[in-house]
Coordinates of C-alpha atoms in Angstrom, one line a residue:
X1 CA -9.0 25.8 -86.2
X2 CA -8.0 28.5 -88.6
X3 CA -11.0 29.7 -90.8
X4 CA -11.0 29.4 -94.3
X5 CA -12.0 32.8 -96.0
X6 CA -10.9 31.8 -99.4
X7 CA -8.0 32.1 -101.5
X8 CA -4.6 34.5 -100.1
X9 CA -3.8 37.1 -101.7
X10 CA -0.5 35.9 -102.1
X11 CA -1.1 32.9 -103.3
X12 CA -3.1 34.6 -106.5
X13 CA 0.1 36.5 -107.0
X14 CA 2.4 33.9 -107.6
X15 CA 0.1 32.0 -109.7
X16 CA -0.6 34.7 -111.9
X17 CA 3.7 34.9 -112.0
X18 CA 4.2 31.3 -112.6
X19 CA 1.7 31.3 -115.4
X20 CA 3.5 34.1 -117.4
X21 CA 6.7 32.4 -116.9
X22 CA 5.3 29.3 -118.4
X23 CA 3.5 31.3 -121.2
X24 CA 6.4 33.1 -122.1
X25 CA 8.8 29.8 -122.4
X26 CA 6.2 27.8 -124.6
X27 CA 6.3 31.0 -127.1
X28 CA 10.3 31.0 -127.1
X29 CA 10.4 27.3 -127.6
X30 CA 7.8 27.9 -130.4
X31 CA 9.9 30.4 -132.4
X32 CA 12.8 28.5 -132.1
X33 CA 11.5 25.3 -133.2
X34 CA 9.6 27.1 -136.0
X35 CA 12.5 28.5 -137.2
X36 CA 14.6 25.2 -137.4
X37 CA 11.8 23.6 -139.1
X38 CA 11.7 26.2 -141.7
X39 CA 14.8 26.0 -142.3
X40 CA 15.0 22.4 -143.1
X41 CA 11.9 22.7 -145.5
X42 CA 14.0 25.1 -147.3
X43 CA 16.3 22.7 -148.1
X44 CA 13.6 20.2 -149.8
X45 CA 12.8 20.2 -153.2
X46 CA 9.6 21.5 -153.9
X47 CA 6.6 19.3 -153.9
X48 CA 3.2 19.2 -155.6
X49 CA -0.1 19.8 -153.8
X50 CA -0.9 15.5 -154.0
X51 CA 2.3 14.6 -152.1
X52 CA -0.3 14.1 -149.4
X53 CA 1.3 11.1 -147.7
X54 CA 1.7 9.3 -144.2
X55 CA 5.0 9.6 -142.5
X56 CA 5.9 5.8 -142.9
X57 CA 8.0 5.8 -145.9
X58 CA 6.7 2.5 -147.8
X59 CA 3.1 3.4 -147.8
X60 CA 0.9 5.8 -149.9
X61 CA -1.3 8.3 -148.1
X62 CA -4.8 7.6 -146.5
X63 CA -8.0 8.7 -147.7
X64 CA -8.3 11.1 -144.7
X65 CA -4.8 12.9 -145.3
X66 CA -5.5 13.1 -149.3
X67 CA -9.2 14.9 -148.8
X68 CA -7.4 17.3 -146.7
X69 CA -5.1 18.6 -149.2
X70 CA -7.2 17.6 -152.6
X71 CA -10.8 18.5 -153.7
X72 CA -13.0 15.4 -155.1
X73 CA -14.0 16.3 -158.9
X74 CA -15.8 14.8 -161.2
X75 CA -14.6 15.0 -165.0
X76 CA -17.4 14.4 -168.0
X77 CA -16.4 12.7 -171.3
X78 CA -19.5 12.3 -173.8
X79 CA -20.1 10.9 -177.5
X80 CA -23.2 10.3 -179.4
X81 CA -23.6 7.0 -177.4
X82 CA -22.3 7.3 -174.2
X83 CA -22.4 10.2 -171.1
X84 CA -19.3 9.1 -168.6
X85 CA -18.4 11.0 -165.3
X86 CA -15.0 10.1 -164.0
X87 CA -14.2 10.8 -160.0
X88 CA -10.8 11.6 -158.9
X89 CA -11.5 9.5 -155.9
X90 CA -9.6 6.4 -156.6
X91 CA -9.8 7.4 -160.3
X92 CA -12.8 5.8 -161.3
X93 CA -15.5 5.7 -163.5
X94 CA -18.3 6.7 -161.4
X95 CA -21.2 7.3 -163.9
X96 CA -22.1 6.0 -167.0
X97 CA -25.5 7.0 -169.1
X98 CA -26.3 5.4 -172.6
X99 CA -27.7 8.4 -174.0
X100 CA -29.6 5.9 -176.9
X101 CA -31.9 4.1 -174.4
X102 CA -34.0 5.0 -171.3
X103 CA -34.8 2.9 -168.3
X104 CA -38.4 1.8 -166.7
X105 CA -39.8 4.2 -164.3
X106 CA -42.1 2.4 -162.0
X107 CA -43.8 5.8 -160.9
X108 CA -45.1 6.5 -164.7
X109 CA -44.7 2.6 -165.8
X110 CA -42.9 3.9 -168.8
X111 CA -39.3 3.7 -170.1
X112 CA -38.7 7.1 -169.9
X113 CA -35.4 8.0 -166.6
X114 CA -32.1 8.3 -168.0
X115 CA -30.3 4.7 -168.3
X116 CA -27.6 4.8 -166.0
X117 CA -25.6 1.7 -165.6
X118 CA -23.2 3.4 -163.1
X119 CA -24.3 5.9 -160.7
X120 CA -25.1 6.5 -156.7
X121 CA -21.8 4.7 -156.1
X122 CA -22.8 1.5 -157.3
X123 CA -19.7 0.5 -158.6
X124 CA -16.1 0.6 -157.1
X125 CA -13.3 -0.6 -158.4
X126 CA -9.0 -0.4 -157.9
X127 CA -5.7 -2.0 -157.9
X128 CA -4.6 -3.3 -154.6
X129 CA -0.5 -3.4 -153.9
X130 CA 0.9 -5.0 -151.0
X131 CA 3.8 -2.8 -149.4
X132 CA 7.4 -4.0 -148.4
X133 CA 5.9 -3.8 -144.5
X134 CA 2.7 -6.2 -145.2
X135 CA 0.3 -3.8 -145.6
X136 CA -1.9 -3.4 -148.4
X137 CA -3.4 -0.6 -149.8
X138 CA -5.9 -0.1 -153.0
X139 CA -5.7 3.1 -155.5
X140 CA -9.7 3.2 -155.0
X141 CA -8.8 5.1 -151.8
X142 CA -6.4 7.6 -153.5
X143 CA -7.2 11.1 -154.7
X144 CA -5.8 12.0 -158.1
X145 CA -5.3 15.1 -160.0
X146 CA -6.7 15.4 -163.6
X147 CA -5.8 17.0 -166.6
X148 CA -8.6 17.1 -169.5
X149 CA -7.8 17.2 -173.1
X150 CA -10.7 16.7 -175.3
X151 CA -12.0 13.3 -174.9
X152 CA -9.1 11.8 -172.8
X153 CA -8.4 12.5 -168.8
X154 CA -5.3 11.7 -167.3
X155 CA -5.4 11.5 -163.3
X156 CA -2.3 11.4 -161.5
X157 CA -1.2 10.7 -157.8
X158 CA 2.2 11.2 -156.6
X159 CA 3.4 9.7 -152.9
X160 CA 6.7 8.7 -151.7
X161 CA 8.6 9.3 -154.9
X162 CA 6.0 7.0 -157.2
X163 CA 3.5 7.8 -159.6
X164 CA 0.3 6.5 -160.7
X165 CA -1.2 7.6 -163.4
X166 CA -5.0 6.7 -165.0
X167 CA -5.6 7.8 -168.3
X168 CA -9.5 7.4 -170.0
X169 CA -9.9 8.1 -173.5
X170 CA -13.5 7.8 -174.7
X171 CA -13.1 6.4 -178.3
X172 CA -16.1 5.9 -180.9
X173 CA -19.4 4.2 -179.7
X174 CA -19.0 2.3 -176.3
X175 CA -15.6 1.7 -175.6
X176 CA -13.5 3.7 -173.5
X177 CA -9.6 2.9 -173.1
X178 CA -8.4 2.8 -169.8
X179 CA -4.3 2.7 -169.3
X180 CA -2.7 2.2 -166.2
X181 CA 0.8 3.7 -165.5
X182 CA 3.4 3.8 -162.7
X183 CA 6.8 5.2 -161.7
X184 CA 8.7 4.6 -158.8
X185 CA 6.3 1.9 -157.5
X186 CA 9.0 -0.9 -157.5
X187 CA 10.5 1.1 -154.5
X188 CA 7.5 0.4 -152.5
X189 CA 5.3 -2.8 -153.5
X190 CA 6.6 -6.2 -152.2
X191 CA 5.3 -8.5 -155.5
X192 CA 5.1 -8.4 -158.7
X193 CA 1.4 -8.6 -159.2
X194 CA -1.6 -6.3 -158.5
X195 CA -5.2 -7.6 -157.6
X196 CA -7.9 -5.8 -159.8
X197 CA -10.8 -5.9 -157.4
X198 CA -14.5 -4.6 -158.8
X199 CA -17.6 -4.4 -156.3
X200 CA -21.0 -3.7 -158.1
X201 CA -24.4 -3.6 -157.5
X202 CA -26.6 -4.4 -160.3
X203 CA -29.4 -1.5 -160.4
X204 CA -33.3 -2.5 -161.8
X205 CA -33.5 -1.2 -165.2
X206 CA -36.5 -3.1 -166.8
X207 CA -39.9 -3.7 -165.4
X208 CA -40.3 -7.4 -164.1
X209 CA -37.9 -7.9 -161.3
X210 CA -37.9 -11.4 -161.0
X211 CA -37.0 -12.0 -164.9
X212 CA -34.7 -9.3 -164.9
X213 CA -32.8 -10.8 -161.9
X214 CA -32.7 -13.9 -163.7
X215 CA -31.0 -12.3 -165.9
X216 CA -28.2 -10.5 -164.2
X217 CA -25.1 -12.5 -163.9
X218 CA -21.2 -12.8 -164.3
X219 CA -19.9 -13.4 -168.0
X220 CA -16.3 -14.1 -169.2
X221 CA -14.1 -15.2 -171.7
X222 CA -11.0 -17.3 -172.2
X223 CA -8.6 -19.6 -174.1
X224 CA -7.9 -16.4 -176.3
X225 CA -11.7 -15.1 -176.2
X226 CA -12.2 -18.8 -177.6
X227 CA -14.5 -20.2 -174.7
X228 CA -17.3 -18.7 -173.0
X229 CA -19.1 -19.1 -169.6
X230 CA -21.4 -17.7 -167.2
X231 CA -22.5 -17.8 -163.6
X232 CA -25.5 -16.5 -162.4
X233 CA -25.9 -18.1 -158.9
X234 CA -23.2 -17.4 -156.2
X235 CA -19.5 -18.2 -156.6
X236 CA -17.4 -18.1 -159.9
X237 CA -14.1 -19.8 -159.3
X238 CA -11.2 -19.6 -162.3
X239 CA -8.3 -20.4 -160.4
X240 CA -6.5 -22.1 -163.7
X241 CA -7.7 -20.1 -166.6
X242 CA -6.5 -16.4 -167.7
X243 CA -9.9 -14.5 -168.2
X244 CA -9.9 -12.4 -171.5
X245 CA -12.6 -10.2 -170.0
X246 CA -15.0 -10.0 -167.5
X247 CA -18.8 -8.6 -167.7
X248 CA -21.9 -8.1 -165.4
X249 CA -24.7 -7.9 -167.3
X250 CA -28.4 -6.9 -167.3
X251 CA -31.0 -8.1 -168.9
X252 CA -30.1 -5.8 -171.9
X253 CA -27.0 -4.2 -170.7
X254 CA -23.3 -4.8 -169.6
X255 CA -20.5 -3.5 -168.4
X256 CA -17.1 -5.2 -169.7
X257 CA -13.7 -4.8 -168.4
X258 CA -10.6 -6.1 -170.8
X259 CA -7.1 -6.3 -169.6
X260 CA -4.3 -6.4 -171.7
X261 CA -2.9 -9.5 -170.4
X262 CA -5.5 -11.0 -168.8
X263 CA -7.1 -11.7 -165.3
X264 CA -5.6 -14.5 -163.3
X265 CA -6.9 -16.6 -160.5
X266 CA -10.0 -14.9 -160.4
X267 CA -12.9 -15.2 -158.2
X268 CA -16.3 -13.6 -157.8
X269 CA -19.3 -13.6 -155.8
X270 CA -22.9 -12.4 -156.4
X271 CA -25.8 -12.0 -153.5
X272 CA -29.3 -11.5 -154.9
X273 CA -31.1 -8.5 -153.6
X274 CA -34.4 -9.0 -152.3
X275 CA -35.7 -5.5 -152.5
X276 CA -35.0 -2.0 -153.5
X277 CA -33.2 -0.2 -156.7
X278 CA -30.7 -3.0 -157.2
X279 CA -30.8 -6.6 -157.9
X280 CA -27.5 -8.3 -157.1
X281 CA -24.6 -7.1 -155.3
X282 CA -21.1 -8.7 -157.0
X283 CA -17.7 -8.7 -155.9
X284 CA -14.8 -9.6 -158.2
X285 CA -10.5 -9.7 -158.1
X286 CA -8.3 -11.3 -160.3
X287 CA -4.4 -10.7 -160.5
X288 CA -2.9 -8.8 -163.4
X289 CA 0.9 -9.3 -164.0
X290 CA 3.2 -6.7 -163.2
X291 CA 6.9 -6.1 -165.1
X292 CA 9.8 -5.2 -162.9
X293 CA 6.8 -4.6 -160.2
X294 CA 5.5 -1.7 -162.3
X295 CA 2.0 -1.7 -163.3
X296 CA 2.0 -0.4 -167.1
X297 CA -0.8 -1.9 -168.9
X298 CA -3.8 -1.1 -171.3
X299 CA -7.1 -1.9 -170.7
X300 CA -10.9 -1.4 -172.0
X301 CA -13.9 -0.6 -170.7
X302 CA -16.9 -1.2 -172.7
X303 CA -20.5 -0.2 -171.7
X304 CA -22.9 -1.7 -174.3
X305 CA -26.2 -3.0 -174.9
X306 CA -27.1 -6.2 -175.7
X307 CA -27.5 -6.3 -179.1
X308 CA -26.9 -9.4 -181.1
X309 CA -25.3 -7.4 -184.4
X310 CA -23.5 -4.7 -182.4
X311 CA -21.7 -7.7 -180.1
X312 CA -20.5 -9.5 -182.9
X313 CA -18.8 -6.3 -184.4
X314 CA -15.9 -6.4 -181.5
X315 CA -15.0 -9.8 -182.7
X316 CA -14.3 -10.8 -179.2
X317 CA -17.0 -13.4 -178.4
X318 CA -19.2 -10.6 -176.9
X319 CA -22.4 -12.2 -178.7
X320 CA -22.0 -14.9 -176.1
X321 CA -23.2 -13.0 -173.6
X322 CA -26.9 -12.7 -174.9
X323 CA -28.3 -16.0 -173.6
X324 CA -30.1 -17.3 -176.5
X325 CA -30.0 -20.9 -175.4
X326 CA -27.4 -23.6 -176.0
X327 CA -26.3 -25.3 -178.7
X328 CA -29.4 -26.0 -181.1
X329 CA -31.4 -23.3 -179.3
X330 CA -29.0 -20.7 -179.6
X331 CA -28.6 -21.3 -183.2
X332 CA -32.5 -21.4 -183.8
X333 CA -32.9 -17.9 -182.3
X334 CA -29.6 -16.5 -184.0
X335 CA -30.2 -17.7 -187.4
X336 CA -34.0 -18.3 -187.4
X337 CA -36.1 -16.7 -185.6
X338 CA -34.1 -13.4 -184.9
X339 CA -33.4 -12.8 -189.0
X340 CA -37.4 -13.4 -189.6
X341 CA -38.5 -11.0 -186.9
X342 CA -36.3 -8.4 -188.5
X343 CA -37.3 -9.2 -192.1
X344 CA -41.3 -8.9 -191.1
X345 CA -40.5 -5.6 -189.0
X346 CA -38.6 -4.2 -191.8
X347 CA -41.7 -3.9 -193.7
X348 CA -43.0 -1.3 -191.3
X349 CA -45.3 -4.1 -189.4
X350 CA -45.3 -3.0 -185.3
X351 CA -43.5 -5.8 -183.2
X352 CA -46.9 -7.5 -182.2
X353 CA -48.3 -7.9 -185.4
X354 CA -44.8 -8.7 -186.4
X355 CA -45.2 -11.8 -184.1
X356 CA -48.5 -12.1 -185.2
X357 CA -47.1 -12.9 -188.8
X358 CA -43.8 -15.0 -187.2
X359 CA -46.5 -17.3 -185.4
X360 CA -48.3 -18.0 -188.7
X361 CA -44.7 -18.5 -190.8
X362 CA -44.3 -21.1 -188.0
X363 CA -47.3 -23.0 -188.4
X364 CA -47.0 -23.1 -192.2
X365 CA -43.4 -24.9 -191.7
X366 CA -44.7 -27.2 -189.0
X367 CA -47.9 -27.7 -191.0
X368 CA -47.6 -31.1 -192.8
X369 CA -46.4 -32.8 -189.1
X370 CA -49.6 -31.2 -188.0
X371 CA -51.4 -32.5 -190.3
X372 CA -50.2 -36.2 -189.6
X373 CA -50.8 -35.6 -186.2
X374 CA -54.1 -35.0 -186.5
X375 CA -55.3 -37.7 -188.7
X376 CA -53.9 -39.7 -186.4
X377 CA -55.8 -38.3 -184.0
X378 CA -59.0 -39.1 -186.0
X379 CA -57.8 -42.7 -186.8
X380 CA -57.6 -43.2 -183.0
X381 CA -60.9 -41.9 -182.6
X382 CA -61.9 -44.2 -185.6
X383 CA -60.6 -47.6 -183.5
X384 CA -61.6 -46.4 -180.0
X385 CA -64.6 -49.0 -179.7
X386 CA -61.9 -51.6 -180.8
X387 CA -59.4 -50.4 -178.1
X388 CA -62.3 -50.0 -175.5
X389 CA -63.4 -54.0 -176.3
X390 CA -59.8 -55.3 -175.7
X391 CA -59.5 -53.4 -172.2
X392 CA -63.0 -55.2 -171.0
X393 CA -61.9 -58.6 -172.4
X394 CA -58.8 -58.5 -170.9
X395 CA -59.3 -56.1 -167.7
X396 CA -58.8 -59.4 -165.4
X397 CA -55.6 -60.4 -167.5
X398 CA -52.0 -59.9 -167.0
X399 CA -51.4 -56.1 -168.2
X400 CA -48.9 -57.0 -170.6
X401 CA -50.8 -59.4 -172.3
X402 CA -53.4 -56.5 -172.5
X403 CA -51.1 -54.2 -173.8
X404 CA -49.6 -57.0 -176.6
X405 CA -53.2 -57.2 -177.5
X406 CA -53.7 -53.4 -178.1
X407 CA -50.5 -53.1 -180.1
X408 CA -51.9 -55.8 -182.2
X409 CA -55.0 -53.8 -183.1
X410 CA -52.5 -50.3 -183.8
X411 CA -50.9 -52.9 -186.2
X412 CA -53.7 -54.2 -187.8
X413 CA -55.0 -50.8 -188.4
X414 CA -52.1 -49.4 -189.4
X415 CA -51.5 -46.9 -186.4
X416 CA -48.1 -45.1 -185.6
X417 CA -48.5 -44.3 -181.9
X418 CA -45.0 -43.0 -182.1
X419 CA -46.2 -40.4 -185.0
X420 CA -48.1 -38.7 -182.6
X421 CA -45.3 -38.0 -180.5
X422 CA -43.2 -36.2 -182.9
X423 CA -44.7 -32.7 -183.4
X424 CA -44.6 -32.7 -179.2
X425 CA -40.7 -33.4 -179.7
X426 CA -40.4 -30.4 -182.2
X427 CA -42.5 -27.9 -179.7
X428 CA -39.8 -28.3 -177.1
X429 CA -37.2 -27.0 -178.4
X430 CA -38.9 -24.3 -180.2
X431 CA -41.0 -23.6 -177.0
X432 CA -37.2 -23.0 -175.4
X433 CA -36.0 -21.0 -177.9
X434 CA -38.8 -18.7 -177.7
X435 CA -38.5 -18.8 -173.7
X436 CA -35.1 -17.5 -174.6
X437 CA -35.9 -14.9 -177.5
X438 CA -38.7 -12.6 -176.1
X439 CA -37.1 -11.4 -172.9
X440 CA -33.7 -11.0 -174.4
X441 CA -34.7 -9.7 -178.2
X442 CA -33.6 -5.7 -177.7
X443 CA -35.3 -4.6 -180.2
X444 CA -38.8 -5.9 -178.6
X445 CA -37.8 -3.8 -175.6
X446 CA -40.2 -0.9 -174.6
X447 CA -42.4 -2.0 -177.7
X448 CA -45.7 -2.0 -176.9
X449 CA -49.1 -3.7 -178.6
X450 CA -52.6 -3.0 -177.4
X451 CA -52.6 -3.2 -173.5
X452 CA -48.8 -4.6 -173.3
X453 CA -46.3 -1.4 -172.9
X454 CA -43.5 -3.5 -173.1
X455 CA -43.6 -6.8 -175.2
X456 CA -40.4 -8.2 -173.2
X457 CA -42.2 -7.8 -169.5
X458 CA -45.9 -8.6 -168.5
X459 CA -48.6 -6.4 -168.9
X460 CA -50.3 -5.9 -165.9
X461 CA -53.2 -3.8 -166.5
X462 CA -55.1 -6.0 -163.9
X463 CA -53.5 -5.2 -160.5
X464 CA -54.0 -7.0 -157.3
X465 CA -54.6 -5.3 -153.9
X466 CA -52.4 -8.1 -152.5
X467 CA -49.7 -10.3 -153.3
X468 CA -50.1 -14.3 -154.7
X469 CA -47.1 -16.6 -154.6
X470 CA -45.7 -16.8 -158.3
X471 CA -48.4 -14.5 -159.7
X472 CA -47.3 -11.9 -157.7
X473 CA -50.0 -8.7 -157.5
X474 CA -51.0 -8.3 -161.0
X475 CA -52.6 -10.7 -163.6
X476 CA -51.6 -10.5 -167.2
X477 CA -54.1 -10.7 -170.0
X478 CA -51.9 -12.0 -172.4
X479 CA -51.8 -14.9 -170.1
X480 CA -55.2 -15.6 -169.3
X481 CA -55.9 -15.4 -173.0
X482 CA -52.8 -17.6 -173.7
X483 CA -54.0 -20.1 -170.6
X484 CA -57.8 -20.0 -172.1
X485 CA -57.1 -21.1 -175.6
X486 CA -54.7 -23.7 -174.6
X487 CA -57.4 -25.2 -172.4
X488 CA -59.8 -24.9 -175.2
X489 CA -57.0 -26.6 -177.4
X490 CA -57.0 -29.5 -174.6
X491 CA -60.7 -30.1 -174.2
X492 CA -60.7 -30.7 -178.3
X493 CA -57.9 -33.5 -178.1
X494 CA -58.2 -35.1 -174.9
X495 CA -60.9 -37.1 -175.9
X496 CA -58.4 -39.4 -178.0
X497 CA -56.3 -39.9 -175.1
X498 CA -56.5 -43.6 -173.9
X499 CA -57.2 -43.8 -170.2
X500 CA -55.1 -46.1 -167.9
X501 CA -56.9 -49.3 -166.4
X502 CA -54.3 -50.1 -164.2
X503 CA -54.7 -49.5 -160.8
X504 CA -52.9 -46.8 -159.3
X505 CA -52.0 -45.2 -162.7
X506 CA -52.8 -41.4 -163.2
X507 CA -55.8 -40.1 -164.8
X508 CA -54.0 -38.4 -168.0
X509 CA -57.1 -36.4 -168.9
X510 CA -57.1 -34.7 -165.4
X511 CA -53.5 -34.0 -165.6
X512 CA -53.6 -32.2 -169.5
X513 CA -56.5 -30.2 -167.6
X514 CA -54.1 -29.1 -164.6
X515 CA -51.4 -28.4 -167.0
X516 CA -52.8 -25.1 -168.8
X517 CA -53.4 -24.0 -165.2
X518 CA -50.1 -24.2 -164.2
X519 CA -49.0 -22.6 -167.8
X520 CA -50.8 -19.6 -165.9
X521 CA -48.2 -19.1 -163.0
X522 CA -45.7 -19.4 -165.6
X523 CA -46.7 -17.0 -168.0
X524 CA -47.9 -14.2 -165.6
X525 CA -44.5 -12.8 -164.8
X526 CA -42.8 -13.8 -168.4
X527 CA -42.5 -11.4 -171.3
X528 CA -46.0 -10.9 -172.5
X529 CA -44.4 -11.1 -176.1
X530 CA -43.8 -15.1 -175.3
X531 CA -47.8 -15.0 -174.0
X532 CA -49.2 -13.5 -177.2
X533 CA -47.2 -15.7 -179.7
X534 CA -48.6 -18.7 -178.0
X535 CA -52.1 -17.1 -177.8
X536 CA -51.7 -16.9 -181.6
X537 CA -50.1 -20.6 -182.1
X538 CA -52.9 -21.8 -179.8
X539 CA -55.4 -19.6 -181.4
X540 CA -54.2 -21.7 -184.4
X541 CA -54.2 -25.0 -183.5
X542 CA -57.9 -24.8 -182.7
X543 CA -58.7 -23.5 -186.2
X544 CA -56.5 -26.5 -188.0
X545 CA -58.6 -29.1 -185.7
X546 CA -62.0 -27.7 -186.4
X547 CA -60.9 -27.1 -190.6
X548 CA -59.3 -30.9 -190.6
X549 CA -62.1 -32.6 -188.7
X550 CA -65.1 -31.1 -191.1
X551 CA -63.8 -30.0 -193.9
X552 CA -60.5 -32.2 -194.9
X553 CA -60.7 -35.5 -192.9
X554 CA -63.6 -37.7 -193.8
X555 CA -64.0 -40.7 -190.6
X556 CA -66.0 -42.9 -192.8
X557 CA -62.8 -43.0 -195.6
X558 CA -60.5 -43.2 -192.2
X559 CA -62.8 -46.4 -190.9
X560 CA -62.7 -47.9 -194.5
X561 CA -58.8 -47.4 -194.9
X562 CA -58.6 -49.0 -191.5
X563 CA -60.4 -51.9 -192.6
X564 CA -58.5 -52.1 -195.7
X565 CA -55.3 -52.2 -193.5
X566 CA -56.5 -55.1 -191.6
X567 CA -57.3 -57.0 -194.3
X568 CA -53.7 -56.6 -195.7
X569 CA -52.1 -56.6 -192.3
X570 CA -48.8 -54.4 -192.3
X571 CA -45.2 -55.6 -192.4
X572 CA -44.0 -54.9 -188.5
X573 CA -41.6 -52.2 -188.6
X574 CA -38.3 -52.9 -186.5
X575 CA -39.5 -50.7 -183.5
X576 CA -42.7 -52.5 -183.2
X577 CA -40.7 -55.8 -183.7
X578 CA -38.3 -54.7 -180.8
X579 CA -41.4 -53.4 -178.5
X580 CA -43.0 -57.0 -179.3
X581 CA -40.2 -58.8 -178.6
X582 CA -39.5 -56.9 -175.7
X583 CA -42.9 -57.4 -174.3
X584 CA -43.0 -61.1 -175.0
X585 CA -39.5 -61.2 -173.0
X586 CA -40.9 -59.4 -170.2
X587 CA -43.6 -61.7 -169.7
X588 CA -41.8 -64.9 -170.0
X589 CA -39.5 -63.8 -167.1
X590 CA -43.1 -62.9 -165.5
X591 CA -44.4 -66.0 -165.6
X592 CA -40.9 -67.6 -164.7
X593 CA -41.1 -65.9 -161.6
X594 CA -44.6 -66.6 -160.9
X595 CA -44.0 -70.1 -161.8
X596 CA -40.9 -70.3 -158.8
X597 CA -43.3 -68.6 -156.6
X598 CA -46.1 -71.2 -156.6
X599 CA -43.3 -73.9 -156.5
X600 CA -42.4 -72.2 -153.1
X601 CA -45.6 -72.1 -151.6
X602 CA -46.3 -75.8 -152.7
X603 CA -43.3 -76.9 -151.0
X604 CA -44.2 -75.2 -148.0
X605 CA -47.5 -76.4 -147.9
X606 CA -46.3 -80.0 -148.1
X607 CA -44.0 -79.4 -145.1

């Protein structure tokens, strides 16, 4: 056996000669290919830096190819109201700051942060096209070259003989003109439409996450700006309508995109974010028309505070974005509460005292009705012994008969029970209007009063070391105070309430005492302005009850009036007559049913 002592000297020499030959050949052919390629390139027309396309003739360059050749930049546009940053990546508006407003800072519990509606890549939009190979490309993946002239920026991307231009012009106030122009795109795209896609994460800008999240939603107009709809839940589908504009709103601010010819076959989705910097995630897609497979259309962006007067100036139905309530509720806010507050505030009062005076004015307007209600309560106290006597006398009788006798007592005494329902019915639309008014009225945003730093959010002076469902991690002083006065008011009025005598009926007094407690859970996370209003309102109610009871209404005179009414019974009203006839008919039907049951029982006994 031959011993292996390593590599032979001849093998080493042959390996070195072979390597030199291979390296020389590679160098020779590489130079020939380079000379040939240089000759070909010399015959081609000159290209710009943005001609960074893939080798496929029908497709635009991808993002990686673009970034290799062009650096991504952000260009600033600014006026008194807005500061914009426009990125050459996608040709998009990447940052929007509203210069006259500030955002809530949870670290300082103040509105002292720059109010950035768009920031940190929370918004991405672009136009998606389908090329002739069936693939889709989107302008938000392209890198553009930029040229700025004053408050106008022209962004341009070239590829495969096609040119896409985005031209942004920051006009006065809150409007940005966004013009899209293409040339040669018809040689690449396969159809005559482009799909506008917008992905947006709504930032938290206010104190009170749950309230702000509730007011963050889609909004859109159609029917030539005359109709408006919104969606605060999950999906929005508008396959048949042409949208004149689309808005994504927060509690006090909104971003709106308006296409020249509208969005068609629109759809969107929103998903709630449970915690962190963002409130909800939105995505939207809608088709825009192309002429001759070219996209030449004007758009407008609006970045607006939700100020009613400002929104009306645009005459595009933007004021509907402000959620003041439907129909009569919204009308009450627009034409009564807002103007009244503005007039009072113009006297130089702070927001809290303006709300105080507003409450008194509302109470004065409702005072005639409130007086009738309290007079009715006094009359009910006077005839209480007679009502108790009827209940005792007919406690074992048919409930329908007992109810008829009680109505007879009311009628003879001249007491109209329905009159007490009117103030309560009037309070419902007023309550709902104010429920919409306080958290959506931008003039109250950031306005402090006593321990409340912002009347559109809750006060949280009392912080809890733990989280309670519905109450969260704090107790609102205004909410506690409002609950206390509602409880006192209930104690003063519950004595007049008739207790149910039928078995199984709930005790209304107990329910009335439970209501103020549940009110605490509702108000604790609501706007402190609403709690302050209802604290003042119910405190005035208590004062009215005491004044009427001890200085205005004399129960002896009321008793004498009731006795006089009994001596001269009042004519039965239409409603009372209808109720009596209905009860008599029901009582007759009940007697017939009982008679039939008795006959069947007797017949069975005979068998």
